[in-house]
Amino acid sequence: MILASAYYPYSADARFDFDYYRQQHLPMVLRLLGPFGLQRAEVVRGVPALDGATPRFLAVGQLYFTDLARLADGLAAHGDDILADVPNYTDLTPDIQLAEVLA
C-alpha cells in the first residue's frame, strides 16, 4: 500500500478551514481518485506537545492507495483539479511525501 501525505506546516497566522477540507475537499478527492485505487483518506490536526510547544504541522492529509502506478495515473488525470482546490481551504503550501506502508 502507498501512502500519499500532504503536510501543512504550522504557522500562527495560517488559514486552514478543516470543515471545508472534510466536507468538500476530501469527498472530491475520493470521487476523483477512487477509481485509481484510493482506499481511504483522512485528515489530522496538529495539537500542542505535552510541554505546550506548537505542533510542527497544522494539518496532515493522508491518502492510502493500492499501488504507486494507480496513484500516478490518478494524479495525471485529476491532479490539477485537486491542487486548484487548495486555496479554498488554506493559504499554506503543502509538502507532499509518498511512502510505502509496511505494517
Tab-separated table of N, CA and C in Angstrom, residues 8-103:
chain	number	residue	atom	x	y	z
A	8	TYR	N	1.023	20.217	6.057
A	8	TYR	CA	0.794	21.656	6.073
A	8	TYR	C	1.508	22.221	7.300
A	9	PRO	N	2.607	22.955	7.112
A	9	PRO	CA	3.404	23.420	8.245
A	9	PRO	C	2.628	24.377	9.142
A	10	TYR	N	2.906	24.288	10.437
A	10	TYR	CA	2.235	25.171	11.402
A	10	TYR	C	2.694	26.605	11.211
A	11	SER	N	1.739	27.497	11.289
A	11	SER	CA	2.000	28.935	11.306
A	11	SER	C	0.864	29.564	12.103
A	12	ALA	N	1.206	30.419	13.040
A	12	ALA	CA	0.192	31.015	13.916
A	12	ALA	C	-0.852	31.804	13.141
A	13	ASP	N	-0.476	32.377	12.017
A	13	ASP	CA	-1.421	33.201	11.258
A	13	ASP	C	-1.955	32.503	10.010
A	14	ALA	N	-1.723	31.205	9.899
A	14	ALA	CA	-2.192	30.461	8.725
A	14	ALA	C	-3.705	30.279	8.756
A	15	ARG	N	-4.269	30.167	7.559
A	15	ARG	CA	-5.690	29.854	7.428
A	15	ARG	C	-5.807	28.407	6.959
A	16	PHE	N	-6.579	27.626	7.713
A	16	PHE	CA	-6.867	26.243	7.314
A	16	PHE	C	-8.293	25.948	7.755
A	17	ASP	N	-9.178	25.756	6.800
A	17	ASP	CA	-10.598	25.507	7.060
A	17	ASP	C	-10.824	23.989	7.101
A	18	PHE	N	-10.781	23.445	8.315
A	18	PHE	CA	-10.940	21.997	8.473
A	18	PHE	C	-12.321	21.532	8.024
A	19	ASP	N	-13.347	22.338	8.246
A	19	ASP	CA	-14.694	21.949	7.810
A	19	ASP	C	-14.754	21.812	6.293
A	20	TYR	N	-14.208	22.794	5.580
A	20	TYR	CA	-14.182	22.706	4.120
A	20	TYR	C	-13.384	21.488	3.688
A	21	TYR	N	-12.232	21.265	4.295
A	21	TYR	CA	-11.384	20.137	3.919
A	21	TYR	C	-12.142	18.817	4.076
A	22	ARG	N	-12.831	18.660	5.207
A	22	ARG	CA	-13.548	17.402	5.472
A	22	ARG	C	-14.818	17.262	4.649
A	23	GLN	N	-15.542	18.352	4.438
A	23	GLN	CA	-16.858	18.273	3.804
A	23	GLN	C	-16.830	18.472	2.288
A	24	GLN	N	-15.798	19.130	1.774
A	24	GLN	CA	-15.737	19.424	0.340
A	24	GLN	C	-14.514	18.783	-0.338
A	25	HIS	N	-13.338	19.091	0.197
A	25	HIS	CA	-12.112	18.656	-0.481
A	25	HIS	C	-11.953	17.133	-0.462
A	26	LEU	N	-12.021	16.528	0.710
A	26	LEU	CA	-11.836	15.073	0.776
A	26	LEU	C	-12.873	14.308	-0.041
A	27	PRO	N	-14.170	14.659	0.015
A	27	PRO	CA	-15.125	13.946	-0.840
A	27	PRO	C	-14.797	14.085	-2.335
A	28	MET	N	-14.320	15.267	-2.750
A	28	MET	CA	-13.929	15.446	-4.147
A	28	MET	C	-12.752	14.536	-4.487
A	29	VAL	N	-11.750	14.497	-3.624
A	29	VAL	CA	-10.582	13.647	-3.853
A	29	VAL	C	-10.996	12.176	-3.924
A	30	LEU	N	-11.856	11.751	-3.008
A	30	LEU	CA	-12.333	10.365	-3.015
A	30	LEU	C	-13.069	10.039	-4.317
A	31	ARG	N	-13.882	10.970	-4.778
A	31	ARG	CA	-14.637	10.760	-6.015
A	31	ARG	C	-13.702	10.671	-7.220
A	32	LEU	N	-12.728	11.577	-7.288
A	32	LEU	CA	-11.835	11.619	-8.443
A	32	LEU	C	-10.805	10.487	-8.444
A	33	LEU	N	-10.278	10.157	-7.275
A	33	LEU	CA	-9.187	9.185	-7.209
A	33	LEU	C	-9.626	7.792	-6.792
A	34	GLY	N	-10.864	7.644	-6.367
A	34	GLY	CA	-11.373	6.320	-6.014
A	34	GLY	C	-11.184	5.294	-7.117
A	35	PRO	N	-11.485	5.639	-8.365
A	35	PRO	CA	-11.280	4.677	-9.460
A	35	PRO	C	-9.809	4.344	-9.719
A	36	PHE	N	-8.889	5.067	-9.080
A	36	PHE	CA	-7.460	4.854	-9.265
A	36	PHE	C	-6.807	4.202	-8.037
A	37	GLY	N	-7.591	3.451	-7.282
A	37	GLY	CA	-7.034	2.682	-6.177
A	37	GLY	C	-6.975	3.389	-4.844
A	38	LEU	N	-7.621	4.546	-4.718
A	38	LEU	CA	-7.664	5.214	-3.417
A	38	LEU	C	-8.557	4.410	-2.481
A	39	GLN	N	-7.993	3.949	-1.377
A	39	GLN	CA	-8.710	3.106	-0.434
A	39	GLN	C	-9.372	3.896	0.692
A	40	ARG	N	-8.660	4.913	1.188
A	40	ARG	CA	-9.224	5.750	2.248
A	40	ARG	C	-8.460	7.052	2.334
A	41	ALA	N	-9.098	8.033	2.943
A	41	ALA	CA	-8.489	9.349	3.106
A	41	ALA	C	-8.784	9.849	4.510
A	42	GLU	N	-7.853	10.623	5.052
A	42	GLU	CA	-8.053	11.175	6.389
A	42	GLU	C	-7.298	12.483	6.511
A	43	VAL	N	-7.712	13.270	7.470
A	43	VAL	CA	-7.003	14.491	7.816
A	43	VAL	C	-6.798	14.476	9.327
A	44	VAL	N	-5.608	14.888	9.736
A	44	VAL	CA	-5.314	15.003	11.160
A	44	VAL	C	-4.900	16.437	11.445
A	45	ARG	N	-5.294	16.914	12.627
A	45	ARG	CA	-4.989	18.278	13.048
A	45	ARG	C	-3.897	18.221	14.108
A	46	GLY	N	-2.845	19.001	13.928
A	46	GLY	CA	-1.780	19.068	14.920
A	46	GLY	C	-2.268	19.703	16.210
A	47	VAL	N	-1.792	19.191	17.317
A	47	VAL	CA	-2.119	19.730	18.638
A	47	VAL	C	-0.815	20.056	19.359
A	48	PRO	N	-0.870	20.926	20.363
A	48	PRO	CA	0.357	21.247	21.103
A	48	PRO	C	0.974	20.001	21.742
A	49	ALA	N	2.291	20.025	21.849
A	49	ALA	CA	3.008	18.936	22.514
A	49	ALA	C	2.690	18.961	24.014
A	50	LEU	N	3.086	17.915	24.710
A	50	LEU	CA	2.822	17.832	26.151
A	50	LEU	C	3.431	18.998	26.913
A	51	ASP	N	4.528	19.542	26.400
A	51	ASP	CA	5.143	20.695	27.066
A	51	ASP	C	4.562	22.025	26.592
A	52	GLY	N	3.537	21.962	25.729
A	52	GLY	CA	2.877	23.172	25.232
A	52	GLY	C	3.457	23.727	23.948
A	53	ALA	N	4.509	23.131	23.434
A	53	ALA	CA	5.117	23.616	22.191
A	53	ALA	C	4.129	23.469	21.034
A	54	THR	N	4.207	24.394	20.102
A	54	THR	CA	3.315	24.343	18.948
A	54	THR	C	3.636	23.114	18.096
A	55	PRO	N	2.624	22.584	17.420
A	55	PRO	CA	2.880	21.415	16.569
A	55	PRO	C	3.728	21.796	15.360
A	56	ARG	N	4.448	20.840	14.844
A	56	ARG	CA	5.259	21.085	13.651
A	56	ARG	C	4.366	21.294	12.434
A	57	PHE	N	3.243	20.566	12.400
A	57	PHE	CA	2.312	20.668	11.284
A	57	PHE	C	0.932	21.045	11.788
A	58	LEU	N	0.301	21.979	11.091
A	58	LEU	CA	-1.065	22.376	11.412
A	58	LEU	C	-2.026	21.255	11.051
A	59	ALA	N	-1.758	20.608	9.909
A	59	ALA	CA	-2.621	19.527	9.441
A	59	ALA	C	-1.811	18.598	8.545
A	60	VAL	N	-2.296	17.358	8.453
A	60	VAL	CA	-1.722	16.389	7.529
A	60	VAL	C	-2.878	15.653	6.861
A	61	GLY	N	-2.916	15.703	5.535
A	61	GLY	CA	-3.887	14.925	4.777
A	61	GLY	C	-3.212	13.651	4.316
A	62	GLN	N	-3.911	12.513	4.464
A	62	GLN	CA	-3.308	11.236	4.114
A	62	GLN	C	-4.236	10.445	3.203
A	63	LEU	N	-3.666	9.964	2.107
A	63	LEU	CA	-4.407	9.174	1.132
A	63	LEU	C	-3.723	7.822	0.984
A	64	TYR	N	-4.496	6.756	1.086
A	64	TYR	CA	-3.972	5.391	1.011
A	64	TYR	C	-4.384	4.765	-0.325
A	65	PHE	N	-3.380	4.358	-1.113
A	65	PHE	CA	-3.603	3.792	-2.436
A	65	PHE	C	-3.128	2.344	-2.504
A	66	THR	N	-3.736	1.594	-3.407
A	66	THR	CA	-3.345	0.199	-3.589
A	66	THR	C	-1.927	0.078	-4.123
A	67	ASP	N	-1.526	0.987	-5.033
A	67	ASP	CA	-0.174	0.908	-5.580
A	67	ASP	C	0.222	2.237	-6.215
A	68	LEU	N	1.518	2.393	-6.420
A	68	LEU	CA	2.080	3.645	-6.915
A	68	LEU	C	1.655	3.955	-8.349
A	69	ALA	N	1.554	2.944	-9.190
A	69	ALA	CA	1.179	3.176	-10.587
A	69	ALA	C	-0.227	3.759	-10.694
A	70	ARG	N	-1.157	3.245	-9.893
A	70	ARG	CA	-2.529	3.773	-9.952
A	70	ARG	C	-2.592	5.181	-9.386
A	71	LEU	N	-1.819	5.456	-8.330
A	71	LEU	CA	-1.733	6.820	-7.800
A	71	LEU	C	-1.238	7.761	-8.894
A	72	ALA	N	-0.186	7.371	-9.585
A	72	ALA	CA	0.367	8.204	-10.658
A	72	ALA	C	-0.669	8.456	-11.751
A	73	ASP	N	-1.415	7.424	-12.123
A	73	ASP	CA	-2.452	7.586	-13.144
A	73	ASP	C	-3.541	8.551	-12.670
A	74	GLY	N	-3.937	8.417	-11.409
A	74	GLY	CA	-4.968	9.299	-10.853
A	74	GLY	C	-4.525	10.747	-10.812
A	75	LEU	N	-3.280	10.974	-10.413
A	75	LEU	CA	-2.767	12.345	-10.373
A	75	LEU	C	-2.603	12.918	-11.770
A	76	ALA	N	-2.218	12.085	-12.721
A	76	ALA	CA	-2.117	12.564	-14.103
A	76	ALA	C	-3.481	13.004	-14.621
A	77	ALA	N	-4.514	12.272	-14.239
A	77	ALA	CA	-5.867	12.580	-14.706
A	77	ALA	C	-6.513	13.737	-13.943
A	78	HIS	N	-6.253	13.843	-12.629
A	78	HIS	CA	-7.010	14.786	-11.804
A	78	HIS	C	-6.171	15.653	-10.874
A	79	GLY	N	-4.861	15.544	-10.938
A	79	GLY	CA	-4.010	16.312	-10.031
A	79	GLY	C	-4.225	17.812	-10.113
A	80	ASP	N	-4.386	18.344	-11.313
A	80	ASP	CA	-4.589	19.787	-11.463
A	80	ASP	C	-5.877	20.244	-10.792
A	81	ASP	N	-6.947	19.453	-10.915
A	81	ASP	CA	-8.227	19.803	-10.284
A	81	ASP	C	-8.100	19.796	-8.759
A	82	ILE	N	-7.390	18.808	-8.246
A	82	ILE	CA	-7.221	18.703	-6.792
A	82	ILE	C	-6.397	19.867	-6.265
A	83	LEU	N	-5.291	20.171	-6.927
A	83	LEU	CA	-4.449	21.285	-6.491
A	83	LEU	C	-5.156	22.634	-6.630
A	84	ALA	N	-6.016	22.771	-7.605
A	84	ALA	CA	-6.746	24.023	-7.785
A	84	ALA	C	-7.692	24.301	-6.624
A	85	ASP	N	-8.079	23.268	-5.880
A	85	ASP	CA	-8.989	23.440	-4.750
A	85	ASP	C	-8.274	23.863	-3.467
A	86	VAL	N	-6.957	23.725	-3.402
A	86	VAL	CA	-6.211	24.030	-2.171
A	86	VAL	C	-6.488	25.444	-1.655
A	87	PRO	N	-6.484	26.492	-2.478
A	87	PRO	CA	-6.742	27.835	-1.947
A	87	PRO	C	-8.124	28.007	-1.315
A	88	ASN	N	-9.044	27.085	-1.573
A	88	ASN	CA	-10.367	27.173	-0.959
A	88	ASN	C	-10.349	26.824	0.521
A	89	TYR	N	-9.302	26.141	0.993
A	89	TYR	CA	-9.275	25.789	2.414
A	89	TYR	C	-8.020	26.243	3.151
A	90	THR	N	-6.966	26.662	2.433
A	90	THR	CA	-5.766	27.104	3.149
A	90	THR	C	-4.939	28.071	2.322
A	91	ASP	N	-4.123	28.836	3.025
A	91	ASP	CA	-3.140	29.684	2.364
A	91	ASP	C	-1.735	29.083	2.490
A	92	LEU	N	-1.656	27.871	3.005
A	92	LEU	CA	-0.381	27.167	3.147
A	92	LEU	C	-0.074	26.337	1.898
A	93	THR	N	1.197	26.114	1.655
A	93	THR	CA	1.619	25.234	0.573
A	93	THR	C	1.979	23.888	1.180
A	94	PRO	N	1.282	22.825	0.776
A	94	PRO	CA	1.581	21.524	1.371
A	94	PRO	C	2.904	20.956	0.858
A	95	ASP	N	3.561	20.208	1.735
A	95	ASP	CA	4.755	19.446	1.383
A	95	ASP	C	4.298	18.003	1.199
A	96	ILE	N	4.497	17.444	0.021
A	96	ILE	CA	3.981	16.120	-0.317
A	96	ILE	C	5.065	15.052	-0.123
A	97	GLN	N	4.653	13.949	0.495
A	97	GLN	CA	5.569	12.816	0.645
A	97	GLN	C	4.827	11.528	0.282
A	98	LEU	N	5.508	10.675	-0.467
A	98	LEU	CA	4.987	9.339	-0.773
A	98	LEU	C	5.764	8.345	0.070
A	99	ALA	N	5.053	7.320	0.547
A	99	ALA	CA	5.680	6.300	1.391
A	99	ALA	C	5.022	4.958	1.157
A	100	GLU	N	5.743	3.913	1.471
A	100	GLU	CA	5.205	2.572	1.414
A	100	GLU	C	4.791	2.149	2.826
A	101	VAL	N	3.551	1.712	2.977
A	101	VAL	CA	3.058	1.256	4.271
A	101	VAL	C	3.527	-0.182	4.463
A	102	LEU	N	4.286	-0.422	5.522
A	102	LEU	CA	4.853	-1.748	5.761
A	102	LEU	C	4.053	-2.581	6.750
A	103	ALA	N	3.328	-1.942	7.638
A	103	ALA	CA	2.551	-2.696	8.632
A	103	ALA	C	1.265	-1.958	8.945
